[in-house]
PDB file of C-alpha atoms in Angstrom:
ATOM      1  CA  MET A   1       0.000   0.000   0.000  1.00 66.00           C
ATOM      2  CA  ASN A   2       1.409   3.409  -0.909  1.00 80.00           C
ATOM      3  CA  ILE A   3       1.265   6.597   1.163  1.00 84.00           C
ATOM      4  CA  ASN A   4      -1.629   8.041  -0.889  1.00 88.00           C
ATOM      5  CA  GLN A   5      -3.757   4.953  -0.244  1.00 88.00           C
ATOM      6  CA  THR A   6      -2.903   5.022   3.458  1.00 90.00           C
ATOM      7  CA  LEU A   7      -3.936   8.680   3.712  1.00 94.00           C
ATOM      8  CA  TYR A   8      -7.114   8.105   1.686  1.00 94.00           C
ATOM      9  CA  TYR A   9      -8.183   5.139   3.850  1.00 94.00           C
ATOM     10  CA  ALA A  10      -7.622   7.195   7.016  1.00 94.00           C
ATOM     11  CA  LEU A  11     -10.166   9.814   5.873  1.00 95.00           C
ATOM     12  CA  PRO A  12     -13.846   9.671   6.838  1.00 96.00           C
ATOM     13  CA  VAL A  13     -16.211   8.634   4.008  1.00 96.00           C
ATOM     14  CA  PRO A  14     -17.377  12.215   3.186  1.00 96.00           C
ATOM     15  CA  ALA A  15     -13.745  13.272   2.764  1.00 96.00           C
ATOM     16  CA  GLN A  16     -13.097  10.174   0.630  1.00 96.00           C
ATOM     17  CA  ASN A  17     -16.040  11.217  -1.560  1.00 95.00           C
ATOM     18  CA  ALA A  18     -14.415  14.647  -1.906  1.00 96.00           C
ATOM     19  CA  VAL A  19     -11.093  13.057  -2.926  1.00 96.00           C
ATOM     20  CA  VAL A  20     -12.857  10.766  -5.431  1.00 94.00           C
ATOM     21  CA  SER A  21     -14.733  13.780  -6.828  1.00 96.00           C
ATOM     22  CA  ALA A  22     -11.566  15.873  -7.109  1.00 95.00           C
ATOM     23  CA  TYR A  23      -9.954  13.061  -9.073  1.00 93.00           C
ATOM     24  CA  GLY A  24     -13.133  12.815 -11.152  1.00 93.00           C
ATOM     25  CA  TYR A  25     -12.882  16.524 -12.054  1.00 93.00           C
ATOM     26  CA  TYR A  26      -9.240  15.979 -13.007  1.00 93.00           C
ATOM     27  CA  LEU A  27     -10.207  13.081 -15.310  1.00 91.00           C
ATOM     28  CA  LYS A  28     -13.119  15.031 -16.775  1.00 90.00           C
ATOM     29  CA  ARG A  29     -10.814  17.939 -17.658  1.00 90.00           C
ATOM     30  CA  LYS A  30      -8.314  15.576 -19.330  1.00 90.00           C
ATOM     31  CA  ARG A  31     -11.086  13.793 -21.246  1.00 88.00           C
ATOM     32  CA  GLN A  32     -12.656  17.010 -22.483  1.00 87.00           C
ATOM     33  CA  GLY A  33      -9.435  18.492 -23.888  1.00 83.00           C
ATOM     34  CA  ALA A  34      -8.791  20.538 -26.992  1.00 83.00           C
ATOM     35  CA  ALA A  35      -9.234  17.689 -29.477  1.00 86.00           C
ATOM     36  CA  CYS A  36     -12.484  16.403 -27.990  1.00 86.00           C
ATOM     37  CA  GLY A  37     -14.880  18.393 -30.195  1.00 88.00           C
ATOM     38  CA  GLU A  38     -12.967  17.470 -33.327  1.00 90.00           C
ATOM     39  CA  LEU A  39     -12.956  13.802 -32.310  1.00 91.00           C
ATOM     40  CA  ARG A  40     -16.693  13.782 -31.603  1.00 90.00           C
ATOM     41  CA  ALA A  41     -17.315  15.270 -35.047  1.00 92.00           C
ATOM     42  CA  LEU A  42     -15.025  12.658 -36.642  1.00 93.00           C
ATOM     43  CA  ILE A  43     -16.902   9.848 -34.893  1.00 92.00           C
ATOM     44  CA  ALA A  44     -20.263  11.250 -35.993  1.00 91.00           C
ATOM     45  CA  ARG A  45     -19.057  11.559 -39.610  1.00 93.00           C
ATOM     46  CA  SER A  46     -17.553   8.076 -39.574  1.00 93.00           C
ATOM     47  CA  ARG A  47     -20.950   6.483 -38.907  1.00 90.00           C
ATOM     48  CA  SER A  48     -21.938   7.174 -42.513  1.00 94.00           C
ATOM     49  CA  TRP A  49     -18.639   6.099 -44.105  1.00 94.00           C
ATOM     50  CA  THR A  50     -18.527   3.413 -46.731  1.00 92.00           C
ATOM     51  CA  ARG A  51     -16.134   0.475 -46.430  1.00 88.00           C
ATOM     52  CA  GLN A  52     -13.776   2.312 -48.803  1.00 90.00           C
ATOM     53  CA  ASP A  53     -13.892   5.434 -46.591  1.00 91.00           C
ATOM     54  CA  VAL A  54     -12.954   3.334 -43.535  1.00 88.00           C
ATOM     55  CA  VAL A  55     -10.067   1.637 -45.349  1.00 84.00           C
ATOM     56  CA  ALA A  56      -8.795   4.992 -46.650  1.00 88.00           C
ATOM     57  CA  TYR A  57      -8.933   6.530 -43.155  1.00 89.00           C
ATOM     58  CA  GLN A  58      -7.177   3.530 -41.609  1.00 86.00           C
ATOM     59  CA  SER A  59      -4.490   3.666 -44.305  1.00 82.00           C
ATOM     60  CA  ARG A  60      -3.855   7.379 -43.645  1.00 86.00           C
ATOM     61  CA  GLN A  61      -3.647   6.758 -39.890  1.00 86.00           C
ATOM     62  CA  LEU A  62      -1.275   3.810 -40.331  1.00 81.00           C
ATOM     63  CA  ALA A  63       0.936   5.849 -42.657  1.00 78.00           C
ATOM     64  CA  ALA A  64       1.078   8.640 -40.059  1.00 83.00           C
ATOM     65  CA  VAL A  65       2.032   6.193 -37.276  1.00 83.00           C
ATOM     66  CA  LEU A  66       4.737   4.583 -39.408  1.00 79.00           C
ATOM     67  CA  GLU A  67       6.113   7.995 -40.386  1.00 80.00           C
ATOM     68  CA  ARG A  68       6.277   9.059 -36.718  1.00 83.00           C
ATOM     69  CA  CYS A  69       8.007   5.793 -35.816  1.00 82.00           C
ATOM     70  CA  ALA A  70      10.502   6.098 -38.660  1.00 78.00           C
ATOM     71  CA  THR A  71      11.401   9.703 -37.838  1.00 80.00           C
ATOM     72  CA  ARG A  72      11.082   9.925 -34.040  1.00 85.00           C
ATOM     73  CA  ILE A  73      11.775   6.542 -32.456  1.00 84.00           C
ATOM     74  CA  PRO A  74      15.430   5.489 -32.542  1.00 85.00           C
ATOM     75  CA  TYR A  75      14.621   1.776 -32.567  1.00 81.00           C
ATOM     76  CA  TYR A  76      12.640   2.029 -35.796  1.00 80.00           C
ATOM     77  CA  ARG A  77      15.039   4.491 -37.412  1.00 79.00           C
ATOM     78  CA  GLY A  78      17.830   1.989 -36.860  1.00 81.00           C
ATOM     79  CA  GLN A  79      15.804  -1.051 -37.841  1.00 76.00           C
ATOM     80  CA  TRP A  80      14.379   0.476 -40.952  1.00 73.00           C
ATOM     81  CA  ALA A  81      17.765   1.852 -41.935  1.00 73.00           C
ATOM     82  CA  ARG A  82      19.046  -1.717 -41.882  1.00 76.00           C
ATOM     83  CA  SER A  83      15.834  -3.000 -43.613  1.00 67.00           C
ATOM     84  CA  GLY A  84      14.682  -5.628 -41.206  1.00 64.00           C
ATOM     85  CA  VAL A  85      12.548  -5.605 -38.087  1.00 58.00           C
ATOM     86  CA  ASP A  86      12.972  -8.302 -35.440  1.00 52.00           C
ATOM     87  CA  LEU A  87       9.836  -8.027 -33.296  1.00 49.00           C
ATOM     88  CA  ALA A  88      11.486 -10.030 -30.506  1.00 49.00           C
ATOM     89  CA  GLN A  89      13.836  -7.068 -29.970  1.00 53.00           C
ATOM     90  CA  VAL A  90      11.033  -4.565 -29.506  1.00 51.00           C
ATOM     91  CA  ARG A  91      11.017  -3.500 -25.876  1.00 56.00           C
ATOM     92  CA  GLN A  92       9.694   0.041 -25.829  1.00 65.00           C
ATOM     93  CA  LEU A  93       7.620   1.894 -28.369  1.00 63.00           C
ATOM     94  CA  VAL A  94       7.857   5.361 -26.897  1.00 67.00           C
ATOM     95  CA  THR A  95       9.305   8.474 -28.474  1.00 72.00           C
ATOM     96  CA  PRO A  96      12.359   9.479 -26.387  1.00 75.00           C
ATOM     97  CA  GLY A  97      11.610  12.493 -24.228  1.00 79.00           C
ATOM     98  CA  ALA A  98       7.867  12.298 -24.889  1.00 79.00           C
ATOM     99  CA  ARG A  99       5.722  12.462 -21.790  1.00 84.00           C
ATOM    100  CA  PRO A 100       2.578  10.356 -21.930  1.00 85.00           C
ATOM    101  CA  TYR A 101      -0.701  12.209 -21.520  1.00 88.00           C
ATOM    102  CA  TRP A 102      -2.099   9.226 -19.622  1.00 87.00           C
ATOM    103  CA  THR A 103      -0.622   6.026 -18.237  1.00 87.00           C
ATOM    104  CA  GLN A 104      -2.946   3.088 -17.627  1.00 84.00           C
ATOM    105  CA  HIS A 105      -1.961   0.054 -15.562  1.00 81.00           C
ATOM    106  CA  THR A 106      -3.819  -3.201 -16.107  1.00 78.00           C
ATOM    107  CA  SER A 107      -4.567  -5.455 -13.151  1.00 71.00           C
ATOM    108  CA  GLY A 108      -2.404  -8.300 -14.376  1.00 72.00           C
ATOM    109  CA  SER A 109      -5.305 -10.749 -14.246  1.00 71.00           C
ATOM    110  CA  THR A 110      -3.808 -12.611 -17.217  1.00 75.00           C
ATOM    111  CA  GLY A 111      -0.496 -13.054 -15.423  1.00 75.00           C
ATOM    112  CA  THR A 112       1.527  -9.887 -15.980  1.00 79.00           C
ATOM    113  CA  PRO A 113       0.374  -6.304 -15.461  1.00 79.00           C
ATOM    114  CA  VAL A 114       0.807  -4.134 -18.546  1.00 80.00           C
ATOM    115  CA  VAL A 115       1.539  -0.416 -18.616  1.00 83.00           C
ATOM    116  CA  VAL A 116      -0.008   1.435 -21.556  1.00 83.00           C
ATOM    117  CA  GLN A 117       0.998   5.020 -22.278  1.00 86.00           C
ATOM    118  CA  VAL A 118      -1.116   7.112 -24.629  1.00 86.00           C
ATOM    119  CA  ASP A 119      -1.016  10.590 -26.060  1.00 86.00           C
ATOM    120  CA  GLU A 120      -3.711  13.217 -25.524  1.00 88.00           C
ATOM    121  CA  ARG A 121      -5.558  12.567 -28.786  1.00 88.00           C
ATOM    122  CA  THR A 122      -5.726   8.790 -28.219  1.00 88.00           C
ATOM    123  CA  TYR A 123      -6.944   9.235 -24.639  1.00 90.00           C
ATOM    124  CA  GLN A 124      -9.656  11.680 -25.674  1.00 92.00           C
ATOM    125  CA  LEU A 125     -10.614   9.573 -28.701  1.00 91.00           C
ATOM    126  CA  ALA A 126     -11.231   6.561 -26.445  1.00 91.00           C
ATOM    127  CA  HIS A 127     -13.551   8.618 -24.254  1.00 90.00           C
ATOM    128  CA  ALA A 128     -15.279  10.269 -27.206  1.00 92.00           C
ATOM    129  CA  LEU A 129     -15.976   6.785 -28.606  1.00 92.00           C
ATOM    130  CA  LEU A 130     -17.353   5.684 -25.234  1.00 92.00           C
ATOM    131  CA  GLU A 131     -19.589   8.767 -25.047  1.00 91.00           C
ATOM    132  CA  HIS A 132     -20.808   8.140 -28.600  1.00 92.00           C
ATOM    133  CA  HIS A 133     -21.614   4.513 -27.768  1.00 93.00           C
ATOM    134  CA  GLU A 134     -23.431   5.519 -24.579  1.00 93.00           C
ATOM    135  CA  ALA A 135     -25.402   8.165 -26.488  1.00 92.00           C
ATOM    136  CA  SER A 136     -26.481   5.529 -29.011  1.00 93.00           C
ATOM    137  CA  CYS A 137     -27.916   3.610 -26.036  1.00 94.00           C
ATOM    138  CA  GLY A 138     -29.756   6.675 -24.738  1.00 95.00           C
ATOM    139  CA  ILE A 139     -27.253   7.570 -22.020  1.00 93.00           C
ATOM    140  CA  ARG A 140     -26.468  11.268 -21.774  1.00 92.00           C
ATOM    141  CA  PRO A 141     -23.114  12.531 -20.400  1.00 86.00           C
ATOM    142  CA  ASP A 142     -24.846  14.144 -17.396  1.00 89.00           C
ATOM    143  CA  ASP A 143     -26.925  11.064 -16.475  1.00 95.00           C
ATOM    144  CA  LEU A 144     -26.406   9.602 -13.028  1.00 95.00           C
ATOM    145  CA  ARG A 145     -24.458   6.351 -13.336  1.00 93.00           C
ATOM    146  CA  ALA A 146     -23.153   3.478 -11.276  1.00 94.00           C
ATOM    147  CA  THR A 147     -19.843   1.793 -12.009  1.00 92.00           C
ATOM    148  CA  PHE A 148     -18.857  -1.600 -10.636  1.00 90.00           C
ATOM    149  CA  ALA A 149     -15.114  -1.851 -11.088  1.00 83.00           C
ATOM    150  CA  GLY A 150     -11.857  -2.822  -9.505  1.00 76.00           C
ATOM    151  CA  ARG A 151     -11.757   0.352  -7.432  1.00 80.00           C
ATOM    152  CA  MET A 152     -10.522  -0.161  -3.891  1.00 85.00           C
ATOM    153  CA  VAL A 153     -12.704   2.433  -2.151  1.00 92.00           C
ATOM    154  CA  GLN A 154     -11.695   1.131   1.273  1.00 93.00           C
ATOM    155  CA  PRO A 155      -9.294  -1.540   2.540  1.00 92.00           C
ATOM    156  CA  ALA A 156     -10.258  -5.039   1.385  1.00 87.00           C
ATOM    157  CA  GLU A 157     -10.437  -6.307   4.958  1.00 90.00           C
ATOM    158  CA  ARG A 158     -12.962  -3.612   5.992  1.00 92.00           C
ATOM    159  CA  LEU A 159     -16.315  -5.353   5.470  1.00 91.00           C
ATOM    160  CA  THR A 160     -18.634  -2.621   6.706  1.00 93.00           C
ATOM    161  CA  PRO A 161     -20.537  -0.392   4.281  1.00 95.00           C
ATOM    162  CA  PRO A 162     -20.524   1.841   2.414  1.00 95.00           C
ATOM    163  CA  PHE A 163     -18.707  -0.053  -0.337  1.00 95.00           C
ATOM    164  CA  TRP A 164     -19.068   2.859  -2.742  1.00 95.00           C
ATOM    165  CA  ARG A 165     -17.976   6.451  -3.117  1.00 96.00           C
ATOM    166  CA  TYR A 166     -19.582   9.278  -5.054  1.00 96.00           C
ATOM    167  CA  ASN A 167     -17.775  11.110  -7.862  1.00 95.00           C
ATOM    168  CA  HIS A 168     -19.594  14.450  -8.220  1.00 95.00           C
ATOM    169  CA  ALA A 169     -17.669  15.376 -11.374  1.00 93.00           C
ATOM    170  CA  GLN A 170     -19.165  12.526 -13.356  1.00 92.00           C
ATOM    171  CA  ARG A 171     -22.375  11.975 -11.336  1.00 94.00           C
ATOM    172  CA  GLN A 172     -21.080   8.490 -10.681  1.00 95.00           C
ATOM    173  CA  LEU A 173     -21.336   6.027  -7.831  1.00 95.00           C
ATOM    174  CA  LEU A 174     -18.142   3.952  -7.793  1.00 94.00           C
ATOM    175  CA  PHE A 175     -18.879   0.528  -6.339  1.00 94.00           C
ATOM    176  CA  SER A 176     -16.054  -1.675  -5.122  1.00 92.00           C
ATOM    177  CA  ALA A 177     -16.111  -5.033  -6.884  1.00 89.00           C
ATOM    178  CA  TYR A 178     -13.512  -6.185  -4.344  1.00 88.00           C
ATOM    179  CA  HIS A 179     -16.075  -6.100  -1.541  1.00 92.00           C
ATOM    180  CA  LEU A 180     -18.930  -7.760  -3.438  1.00 91.00           C
ATOM    181  CA  SER A 181     -19.910 -11.056  -1.821  1.00 92.00           C
ATOM    182  CA  HIS A 182     -22.982 -12.931  -0.610  1.00 94.00           C
ATOM    183  CA  ALA A 183     -22.525 -11.350   2.817  1.00 92.00           C
ATOM    184  CA  THR A 184     -22.248  -7.769   1.519  1.00 93.00           C
ATOM    185  CA  LEU A 185     -24.774  -8.027  -1.338  1.00 92.00           C
ATOM    186  CA  PRO A 186     -27.711  -6.613   0.689  1.00 94.00           C
ATOM    187  CA  TYR A 187     -25.761  -3.360   1.171  1.00 93.00           C
ATOM    188  CA  TYR A 188     -25.205  -2.992  -2.552  1.00 91.00           C
TER     189      TYR A 188
END
């Protein structure tokens, strides 16, 4: 357990809700960045694309990624200069000196946790796609929502409710999947 978790767990539930909400506002600001409007418009336009339009867009995006790799990432510059890529040697696909906009850590449920670093546009595109999907199901961005996820809202050994915290920024109840059991189900 790190120092931030220790401090968070020591707070009373209303203060934990405030911390969760502050983090929610931080995420909301990152998700609604400069490219967000452009990405929403792209997603809306893409719904009417033909198969040829999709292939053309994918080809342009792939060409842009390959160009960035060939000009900015030393590994690829060297590999492509020698005309041969050995995928077993690929260790890191990050532009030197680039700071990721967002770093996501997987749980490691398949054996090894993975760290994924993304740029601002990719991060906001993922959330714009999620918003578009939710909208197609009738869910508006300001709708109240409940999320059951691997969020440790309190220590795993604490089996007294509440097993949720409220994120005001996203009108979201975050339920701890870690505490869900037959014994705690009535509280949920």
